[in-house]
CSV table of C-alpha atoms in Angstrom, one decimal:
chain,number,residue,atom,x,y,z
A,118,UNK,CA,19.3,9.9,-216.7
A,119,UNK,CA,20.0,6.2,-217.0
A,120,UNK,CA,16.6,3.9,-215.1
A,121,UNK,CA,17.8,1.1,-212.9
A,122,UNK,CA,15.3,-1.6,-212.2
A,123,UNK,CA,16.0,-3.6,-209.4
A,124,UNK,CA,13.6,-6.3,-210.2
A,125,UNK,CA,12.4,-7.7,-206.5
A,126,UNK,CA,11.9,-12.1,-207.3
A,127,UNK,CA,9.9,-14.0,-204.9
A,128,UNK,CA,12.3,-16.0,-203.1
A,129,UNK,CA,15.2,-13.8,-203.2
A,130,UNK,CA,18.0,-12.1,-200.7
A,131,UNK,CA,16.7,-9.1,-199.4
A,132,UNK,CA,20.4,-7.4,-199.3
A,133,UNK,CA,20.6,-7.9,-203.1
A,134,UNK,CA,17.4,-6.2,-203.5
A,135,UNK,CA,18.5,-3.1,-200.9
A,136,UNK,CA,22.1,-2.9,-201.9
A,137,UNK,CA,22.4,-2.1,-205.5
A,138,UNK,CA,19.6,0.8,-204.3
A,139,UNK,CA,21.8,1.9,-202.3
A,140,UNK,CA,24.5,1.9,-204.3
A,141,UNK,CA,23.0,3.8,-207.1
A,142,UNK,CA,21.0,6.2,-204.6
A,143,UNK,CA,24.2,7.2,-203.0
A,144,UNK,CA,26.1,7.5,-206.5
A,145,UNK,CA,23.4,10.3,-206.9
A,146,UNK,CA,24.2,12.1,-204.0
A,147,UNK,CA,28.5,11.6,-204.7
A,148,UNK,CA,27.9,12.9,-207.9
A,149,UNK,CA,25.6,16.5,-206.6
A,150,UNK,CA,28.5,16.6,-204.0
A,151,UNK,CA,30.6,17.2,-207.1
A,152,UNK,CA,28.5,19.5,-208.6
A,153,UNK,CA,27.0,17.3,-211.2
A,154,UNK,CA,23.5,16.6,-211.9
A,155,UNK,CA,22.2,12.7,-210.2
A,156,UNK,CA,22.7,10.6,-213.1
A,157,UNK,CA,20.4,7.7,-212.0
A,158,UNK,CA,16.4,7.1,-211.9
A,159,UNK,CA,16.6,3.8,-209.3
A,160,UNK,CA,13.1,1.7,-209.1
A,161,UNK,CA,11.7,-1.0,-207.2
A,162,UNK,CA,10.0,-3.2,-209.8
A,163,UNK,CA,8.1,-6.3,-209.3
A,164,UNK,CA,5.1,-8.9,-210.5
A,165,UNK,CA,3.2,-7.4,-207.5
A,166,UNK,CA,3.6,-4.4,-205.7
A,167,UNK,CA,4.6,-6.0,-201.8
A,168,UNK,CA,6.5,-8.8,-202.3
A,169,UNK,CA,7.3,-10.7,-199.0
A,170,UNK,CA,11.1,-12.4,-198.2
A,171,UNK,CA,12.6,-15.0,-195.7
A,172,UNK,CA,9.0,-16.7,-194.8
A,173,UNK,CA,7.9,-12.7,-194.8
A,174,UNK,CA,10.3,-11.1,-192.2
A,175,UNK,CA,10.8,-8.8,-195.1
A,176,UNK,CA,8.4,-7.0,-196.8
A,177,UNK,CA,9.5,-4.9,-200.1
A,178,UNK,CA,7.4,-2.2,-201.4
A,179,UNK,CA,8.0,-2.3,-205.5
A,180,UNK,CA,7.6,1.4,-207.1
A,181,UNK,CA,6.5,-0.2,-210.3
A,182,UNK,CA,5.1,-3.2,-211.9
A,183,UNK,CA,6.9,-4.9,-214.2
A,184,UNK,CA,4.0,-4.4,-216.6
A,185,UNK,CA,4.6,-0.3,-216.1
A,186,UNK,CA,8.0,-0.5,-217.3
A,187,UNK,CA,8.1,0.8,-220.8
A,188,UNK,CA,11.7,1.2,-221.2
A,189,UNK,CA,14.7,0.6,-218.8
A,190,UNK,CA,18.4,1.2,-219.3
A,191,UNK,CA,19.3,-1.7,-216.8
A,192,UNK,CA,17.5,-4.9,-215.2
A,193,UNK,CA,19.0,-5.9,-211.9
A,194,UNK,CA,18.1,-9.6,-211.1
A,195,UNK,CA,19.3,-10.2,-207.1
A,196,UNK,CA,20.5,-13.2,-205.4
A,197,UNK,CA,17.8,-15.9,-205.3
A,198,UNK,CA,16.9,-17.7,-202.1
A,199,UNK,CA,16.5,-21.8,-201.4
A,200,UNK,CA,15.7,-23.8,-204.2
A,201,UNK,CA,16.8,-22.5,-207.2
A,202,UNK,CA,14.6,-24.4,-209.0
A,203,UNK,CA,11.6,-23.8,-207.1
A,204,UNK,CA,13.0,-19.9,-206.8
A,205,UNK,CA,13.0,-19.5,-210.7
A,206,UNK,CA,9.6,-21.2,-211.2
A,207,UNK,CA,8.2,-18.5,-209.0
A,208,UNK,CA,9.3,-16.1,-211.0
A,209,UNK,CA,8.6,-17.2,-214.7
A,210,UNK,CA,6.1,-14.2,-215.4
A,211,UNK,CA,9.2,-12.0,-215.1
A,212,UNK,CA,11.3,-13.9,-217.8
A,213,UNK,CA,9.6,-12.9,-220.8
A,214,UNK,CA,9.7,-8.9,-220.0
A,215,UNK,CA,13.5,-9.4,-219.1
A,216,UNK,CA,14.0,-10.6,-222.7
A,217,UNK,CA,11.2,-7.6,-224.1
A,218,UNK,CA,13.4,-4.9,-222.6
A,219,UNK,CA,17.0,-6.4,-223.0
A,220,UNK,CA,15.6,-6.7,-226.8
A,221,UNK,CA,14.9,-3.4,-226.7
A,222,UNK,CA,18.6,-2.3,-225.3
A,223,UNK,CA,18.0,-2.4,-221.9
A,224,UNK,CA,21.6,-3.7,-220.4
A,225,UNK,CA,20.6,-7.2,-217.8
A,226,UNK,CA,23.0,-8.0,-214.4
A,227,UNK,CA,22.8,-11.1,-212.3
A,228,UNK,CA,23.5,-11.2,-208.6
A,229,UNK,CA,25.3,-14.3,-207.4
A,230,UNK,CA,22.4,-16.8,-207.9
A,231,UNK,CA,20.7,-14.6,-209.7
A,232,UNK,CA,22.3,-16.2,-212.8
A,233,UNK,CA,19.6,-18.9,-212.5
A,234,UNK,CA,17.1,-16.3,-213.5
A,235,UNK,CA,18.9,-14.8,-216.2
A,236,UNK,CA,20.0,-17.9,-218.0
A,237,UNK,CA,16.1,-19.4,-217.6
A,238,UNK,CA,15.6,-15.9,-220.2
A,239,UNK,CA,18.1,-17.6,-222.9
A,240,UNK,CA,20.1,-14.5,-223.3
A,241,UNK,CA,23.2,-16.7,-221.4
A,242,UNK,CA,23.0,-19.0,-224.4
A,243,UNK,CA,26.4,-19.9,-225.6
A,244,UNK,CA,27.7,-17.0,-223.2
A,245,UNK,CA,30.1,-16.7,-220.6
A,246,UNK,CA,28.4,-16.3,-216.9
A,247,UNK,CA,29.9,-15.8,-213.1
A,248,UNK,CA,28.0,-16.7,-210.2
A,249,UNK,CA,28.4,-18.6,-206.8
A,250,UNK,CA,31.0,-21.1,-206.6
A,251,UNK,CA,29.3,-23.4,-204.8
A,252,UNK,CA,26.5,-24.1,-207.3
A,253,UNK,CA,29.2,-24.3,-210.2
A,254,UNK,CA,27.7,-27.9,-210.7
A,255,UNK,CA,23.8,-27.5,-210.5
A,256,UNK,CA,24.2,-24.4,-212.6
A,257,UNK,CA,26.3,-26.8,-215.6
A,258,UNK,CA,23.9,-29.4,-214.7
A,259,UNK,CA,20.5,-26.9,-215.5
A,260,UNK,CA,21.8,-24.7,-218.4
A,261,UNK,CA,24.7,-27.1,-220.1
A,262,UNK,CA,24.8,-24.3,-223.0
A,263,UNK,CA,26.3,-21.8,-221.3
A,264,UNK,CA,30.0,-21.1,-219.9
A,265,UNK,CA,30.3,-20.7,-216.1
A,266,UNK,CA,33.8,-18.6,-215.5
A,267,UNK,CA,35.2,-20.5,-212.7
A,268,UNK,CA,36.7,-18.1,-209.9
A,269,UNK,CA,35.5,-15.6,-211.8
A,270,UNK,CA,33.7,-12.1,-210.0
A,271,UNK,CA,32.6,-10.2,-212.8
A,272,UNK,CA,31.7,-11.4,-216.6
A,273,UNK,CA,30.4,-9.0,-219.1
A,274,UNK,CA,29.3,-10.3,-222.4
A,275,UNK,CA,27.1,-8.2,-225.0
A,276,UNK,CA,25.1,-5.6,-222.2
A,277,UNK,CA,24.9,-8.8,-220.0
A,278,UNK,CA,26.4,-8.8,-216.2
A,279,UNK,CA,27.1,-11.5,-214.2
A,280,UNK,CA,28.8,-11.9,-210.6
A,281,UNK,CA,30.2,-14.7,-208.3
A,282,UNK,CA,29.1,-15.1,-205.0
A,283,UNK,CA,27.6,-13.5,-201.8
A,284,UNK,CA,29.4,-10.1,-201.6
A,285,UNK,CA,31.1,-9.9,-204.7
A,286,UNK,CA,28.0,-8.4,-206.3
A,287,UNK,CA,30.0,-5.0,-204.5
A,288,UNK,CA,32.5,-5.3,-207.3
A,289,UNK,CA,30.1,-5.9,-210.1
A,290,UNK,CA,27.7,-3.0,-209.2
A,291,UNK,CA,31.3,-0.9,-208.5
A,292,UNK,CA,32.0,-2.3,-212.4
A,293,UNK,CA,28.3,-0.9,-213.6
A,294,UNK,CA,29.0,2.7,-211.4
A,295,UNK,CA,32.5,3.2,-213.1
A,296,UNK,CA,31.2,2.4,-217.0
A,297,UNK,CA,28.4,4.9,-216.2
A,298,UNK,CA,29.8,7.2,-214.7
A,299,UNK,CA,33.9,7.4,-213.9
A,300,UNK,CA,36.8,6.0,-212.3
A,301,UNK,CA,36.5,8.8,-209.8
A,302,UNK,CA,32.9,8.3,-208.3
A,303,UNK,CA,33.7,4.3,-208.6
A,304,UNK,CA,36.2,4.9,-205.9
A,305,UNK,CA,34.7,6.9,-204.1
A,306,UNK,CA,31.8,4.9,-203.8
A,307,UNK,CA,34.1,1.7,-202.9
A,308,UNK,CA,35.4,4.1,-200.0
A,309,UNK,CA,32.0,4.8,-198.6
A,310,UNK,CA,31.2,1.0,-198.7
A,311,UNK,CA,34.5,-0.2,-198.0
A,312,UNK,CA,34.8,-2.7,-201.0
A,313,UNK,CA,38.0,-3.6,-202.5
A,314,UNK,CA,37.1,-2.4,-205.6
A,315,UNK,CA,40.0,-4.6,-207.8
A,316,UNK,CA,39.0,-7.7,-207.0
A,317,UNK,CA,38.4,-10.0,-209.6
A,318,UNK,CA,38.7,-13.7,-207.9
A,319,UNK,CA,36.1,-15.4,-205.7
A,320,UNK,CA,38.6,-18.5,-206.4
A,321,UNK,CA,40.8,-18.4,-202.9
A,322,UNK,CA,36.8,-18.6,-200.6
A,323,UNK,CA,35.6,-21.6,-202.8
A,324,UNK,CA,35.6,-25.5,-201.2
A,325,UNK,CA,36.0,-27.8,-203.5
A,326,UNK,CA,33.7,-31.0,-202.7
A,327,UNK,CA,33.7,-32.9,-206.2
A,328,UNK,CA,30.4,-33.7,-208.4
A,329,UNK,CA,28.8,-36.5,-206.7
A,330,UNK,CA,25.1,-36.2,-208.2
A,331,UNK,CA,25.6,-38.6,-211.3
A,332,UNK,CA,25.0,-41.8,-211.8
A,333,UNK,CA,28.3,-43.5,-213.0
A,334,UNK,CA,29.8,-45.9,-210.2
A,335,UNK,CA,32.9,-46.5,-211.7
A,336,UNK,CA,33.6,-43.0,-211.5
A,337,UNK,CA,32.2,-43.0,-208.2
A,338,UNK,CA,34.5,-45.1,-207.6
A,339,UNK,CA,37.3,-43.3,-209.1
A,340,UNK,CA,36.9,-40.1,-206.8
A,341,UNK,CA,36.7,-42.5,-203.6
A,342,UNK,CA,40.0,-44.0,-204.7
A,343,UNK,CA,41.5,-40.5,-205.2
A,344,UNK,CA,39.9,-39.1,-202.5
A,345,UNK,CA,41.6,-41.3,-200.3
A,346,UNK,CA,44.7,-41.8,-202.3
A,347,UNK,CA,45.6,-38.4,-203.1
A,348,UNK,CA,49.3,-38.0,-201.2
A,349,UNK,CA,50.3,-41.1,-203.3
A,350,UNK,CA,52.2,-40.4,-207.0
A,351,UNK,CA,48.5,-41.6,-209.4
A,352,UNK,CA,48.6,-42.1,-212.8
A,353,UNK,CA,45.1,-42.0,-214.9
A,354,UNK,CA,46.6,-45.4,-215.7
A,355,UNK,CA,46.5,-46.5,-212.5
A,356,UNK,CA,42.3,-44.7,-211.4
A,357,UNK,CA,41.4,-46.7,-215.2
A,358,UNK,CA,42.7,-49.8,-213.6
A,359,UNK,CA,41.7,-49.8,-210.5
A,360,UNK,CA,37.7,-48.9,-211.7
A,361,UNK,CA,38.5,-51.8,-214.6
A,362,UNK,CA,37.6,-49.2,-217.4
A,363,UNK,CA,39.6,-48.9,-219.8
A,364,UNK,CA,41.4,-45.1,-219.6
A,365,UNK,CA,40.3,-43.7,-222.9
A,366,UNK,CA,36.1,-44.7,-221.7
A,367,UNK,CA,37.1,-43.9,-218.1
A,368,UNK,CA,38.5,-40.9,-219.0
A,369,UNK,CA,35.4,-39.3,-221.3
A,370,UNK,CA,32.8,-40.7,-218.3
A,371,UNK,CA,34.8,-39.2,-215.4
A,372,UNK,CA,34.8,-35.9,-217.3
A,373,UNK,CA,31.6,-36.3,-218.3
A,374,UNK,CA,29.9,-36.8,-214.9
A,375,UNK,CA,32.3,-34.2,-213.2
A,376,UNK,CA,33.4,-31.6,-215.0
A,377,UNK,CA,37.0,-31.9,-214.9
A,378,UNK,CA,39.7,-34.3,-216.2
A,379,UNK,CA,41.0,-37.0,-213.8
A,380,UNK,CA,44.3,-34.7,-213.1
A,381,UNK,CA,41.8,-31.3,-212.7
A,382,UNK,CA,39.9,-33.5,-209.7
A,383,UNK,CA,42.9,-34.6,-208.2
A,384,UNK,CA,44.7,-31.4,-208.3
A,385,UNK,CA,41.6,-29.9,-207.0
A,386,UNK,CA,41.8,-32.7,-204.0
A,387,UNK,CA,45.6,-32.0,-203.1
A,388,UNK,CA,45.0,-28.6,-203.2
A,389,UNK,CA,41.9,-28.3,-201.1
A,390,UNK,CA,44.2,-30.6,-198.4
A,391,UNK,CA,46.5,-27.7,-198.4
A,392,UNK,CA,44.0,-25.2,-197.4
A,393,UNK,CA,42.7,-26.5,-194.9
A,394,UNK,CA,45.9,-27.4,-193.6
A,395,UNK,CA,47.3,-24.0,-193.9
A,396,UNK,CA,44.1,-22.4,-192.2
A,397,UNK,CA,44.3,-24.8,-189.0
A,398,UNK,CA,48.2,-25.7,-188.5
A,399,UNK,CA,51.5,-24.7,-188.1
A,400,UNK,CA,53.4,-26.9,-190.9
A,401,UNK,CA,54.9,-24.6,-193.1
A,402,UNK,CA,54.4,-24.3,-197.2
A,403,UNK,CA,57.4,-27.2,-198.0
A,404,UNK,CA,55.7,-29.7,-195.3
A,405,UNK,CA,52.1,-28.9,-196.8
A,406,UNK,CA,53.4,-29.7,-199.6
A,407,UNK,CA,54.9,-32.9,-199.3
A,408,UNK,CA,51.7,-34.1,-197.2
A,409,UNK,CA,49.4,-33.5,-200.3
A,410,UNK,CA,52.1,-35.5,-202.7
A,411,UNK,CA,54.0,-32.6,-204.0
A,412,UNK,CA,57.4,-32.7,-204.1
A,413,UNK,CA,58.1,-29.8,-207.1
A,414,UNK,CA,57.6,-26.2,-205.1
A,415,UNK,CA,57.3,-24.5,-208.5
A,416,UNK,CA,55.2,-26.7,-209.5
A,417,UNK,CA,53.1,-26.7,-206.1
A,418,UNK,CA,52.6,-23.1,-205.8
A,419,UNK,CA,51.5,-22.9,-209.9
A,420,UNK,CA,48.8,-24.9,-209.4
A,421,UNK,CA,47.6,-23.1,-205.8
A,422,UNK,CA,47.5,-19.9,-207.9
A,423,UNK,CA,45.7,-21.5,-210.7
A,424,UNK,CA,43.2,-23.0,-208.8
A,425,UNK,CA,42.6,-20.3,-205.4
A,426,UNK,CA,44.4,-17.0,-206.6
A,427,UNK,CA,46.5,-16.8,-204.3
A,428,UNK,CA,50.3,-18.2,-203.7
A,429,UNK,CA,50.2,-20.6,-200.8
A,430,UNK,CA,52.0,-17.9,-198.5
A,431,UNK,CA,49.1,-15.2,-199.7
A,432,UNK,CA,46.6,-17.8,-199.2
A,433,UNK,CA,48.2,-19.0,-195.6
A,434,UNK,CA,48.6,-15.6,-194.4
A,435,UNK,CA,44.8,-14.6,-195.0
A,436,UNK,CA,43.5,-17.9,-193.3
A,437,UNK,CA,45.6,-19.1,-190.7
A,438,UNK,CA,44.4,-18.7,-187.2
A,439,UNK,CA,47.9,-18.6,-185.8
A,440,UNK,CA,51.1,-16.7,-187.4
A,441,UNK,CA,53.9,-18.7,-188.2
A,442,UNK,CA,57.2,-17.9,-189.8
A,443,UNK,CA,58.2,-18.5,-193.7
């Protein structure tokens, strides 16, 4: 039997906590189906034993406390809720039996935001971690020693687990089901919840909104002017000059404060224009392009893969609210 426990933090989503319990309930009964003995002992475990969610509209029942949990094969941290901060402050007590039981081979998987707990343990240090794209920049900003994968859904790094955001903890708990138990039950389960279970990219939902919470004006600055600048051909030349920094000083502080190189940001600019373009008009790819300051289609459609996963027709397909012809 391999133990799962779903640790249940203050502050947290209650469809983290019920999902993977689901998941790994209904694994049991998939793999009886077949003939096969339930392969998984799934527990509720918390720092008291009725932990109340969402201003206490929910209230979770834990089977154990954390303190009766002598051994465990996996620790699943769920999404957190609000203030992550705040959210992992209420929750130090658990950190210190986290890091007793991964020490003592228990495997350890992050939901979403749940990466804020996790990396508050230490075991992320100088790893690679996945969680929600849209707290990329508070996450680099809290724990600057370890490696958020952008776009990524799923990381796995030494027995630890992370996942991007919202709903793509399906495909990491689909990822855990398969190494446990097979290819077979892992699609099957997928079936039953109706998760693509190949998914690897939360790249093509992210919004891309730029690091504003620094301190820097001249590179505050700098993103105005390419902000509002970004259909015209700009040289990191011509951001330096304009922010009177000279480029190689400009360049280290923009990356510095934001996370990305001048070109990444502006990239990341043009290529947000496109999307939104694509999801609310009827201009084809060639017009988009030209309207965000493309004039290369190879070019244009490399760095739309890079940065959503998708080609711009894939992309323009998903999202658009009308149809429109190639």
């Amino acid at each position: 039997m391999k133990t799962v426990s779903i640790f249940v933090p203050e502050s947290s989503v209650m469809e983290a906590v019920a999902d993977p319990r689901y998941m790994f309930t209904a694994a049991n009964q998939f793999l009886q189906a077949a003939g096969k003995a339930p392969l998984f002992n799934v527990q509720l475990v918390a720092l008291t034993k009725e932990v109340k969610l969402h201003d206490g509209v929910f209230s979770v029942h834990a089977d154990k406390l954390i303190g009766e949990v002598k051994q465990t094969d996996l620790i699943v941290i769920p999404a957190l809720f609000g203030d992550m901060k705040n959210a992992v402050e209420v929750n130090q007590e658990a950190i210190p039996w986290i890091i007793e039981q991964h020490n003592k081979g228990a495997e350890v998987a992050s939901l979403c935001v749940g990466a804020f707990l996790l990396a508050s343990t230490g075991l992320l240090k100088d790893k690679k971690c996945s969680t929600h794209w849209a707290y990329y920049n508070e996450f680099r900003e809290t724990f600057p020693d370890v490696e958020i994968m952008d776009g990524s859904i799923i990381t796995e790094e030494k027995g630890i687990y992370s996942s991007g955001g919202a709903n793509s903890y399906w495909n990491l708990l689909l990822y855990i089901l398969e190494k446990y138990t097979d290819r077979d039950t892992a699609i099957l389960a997928s079936k039953y919840f109706a998760i693509d279970i190949d998914r690897n990219s939360q790249s093509s939902f992210a919004i891309f909104n730029g690091q504003k919470d620094h301190n820097d004006e001249a590179v505050s600055l700098a993103q105005q002017y390419l902000e509002e600048n970004f259909q015209e051909k700009i040289s990191v030349d011509d951001v330096a000059d304009h922010v009177a920094v000279s480029r190689r000083s400009f360049e280290r502080r923009f990356k510095q404060a934001t996370g990305n190189t001048v070109l990444e940001y502006l990239q990341r600019i043009k290529i947000e224009a496109a999307k939104r373009s694509f999801e609310s008009s009827r201009k084809n790819i060639n017009e988009v392009m030209f309207d965000v300051g493309y004039t290369d289609t190879k070019a244009f459609r490399n760095v739309f893969k890079k940065i959503t996963g998708l080609t711009p027709i894939e992309y323009r397909n998903k999202y658009a609210k009308v149809e429109v012809a190639v």
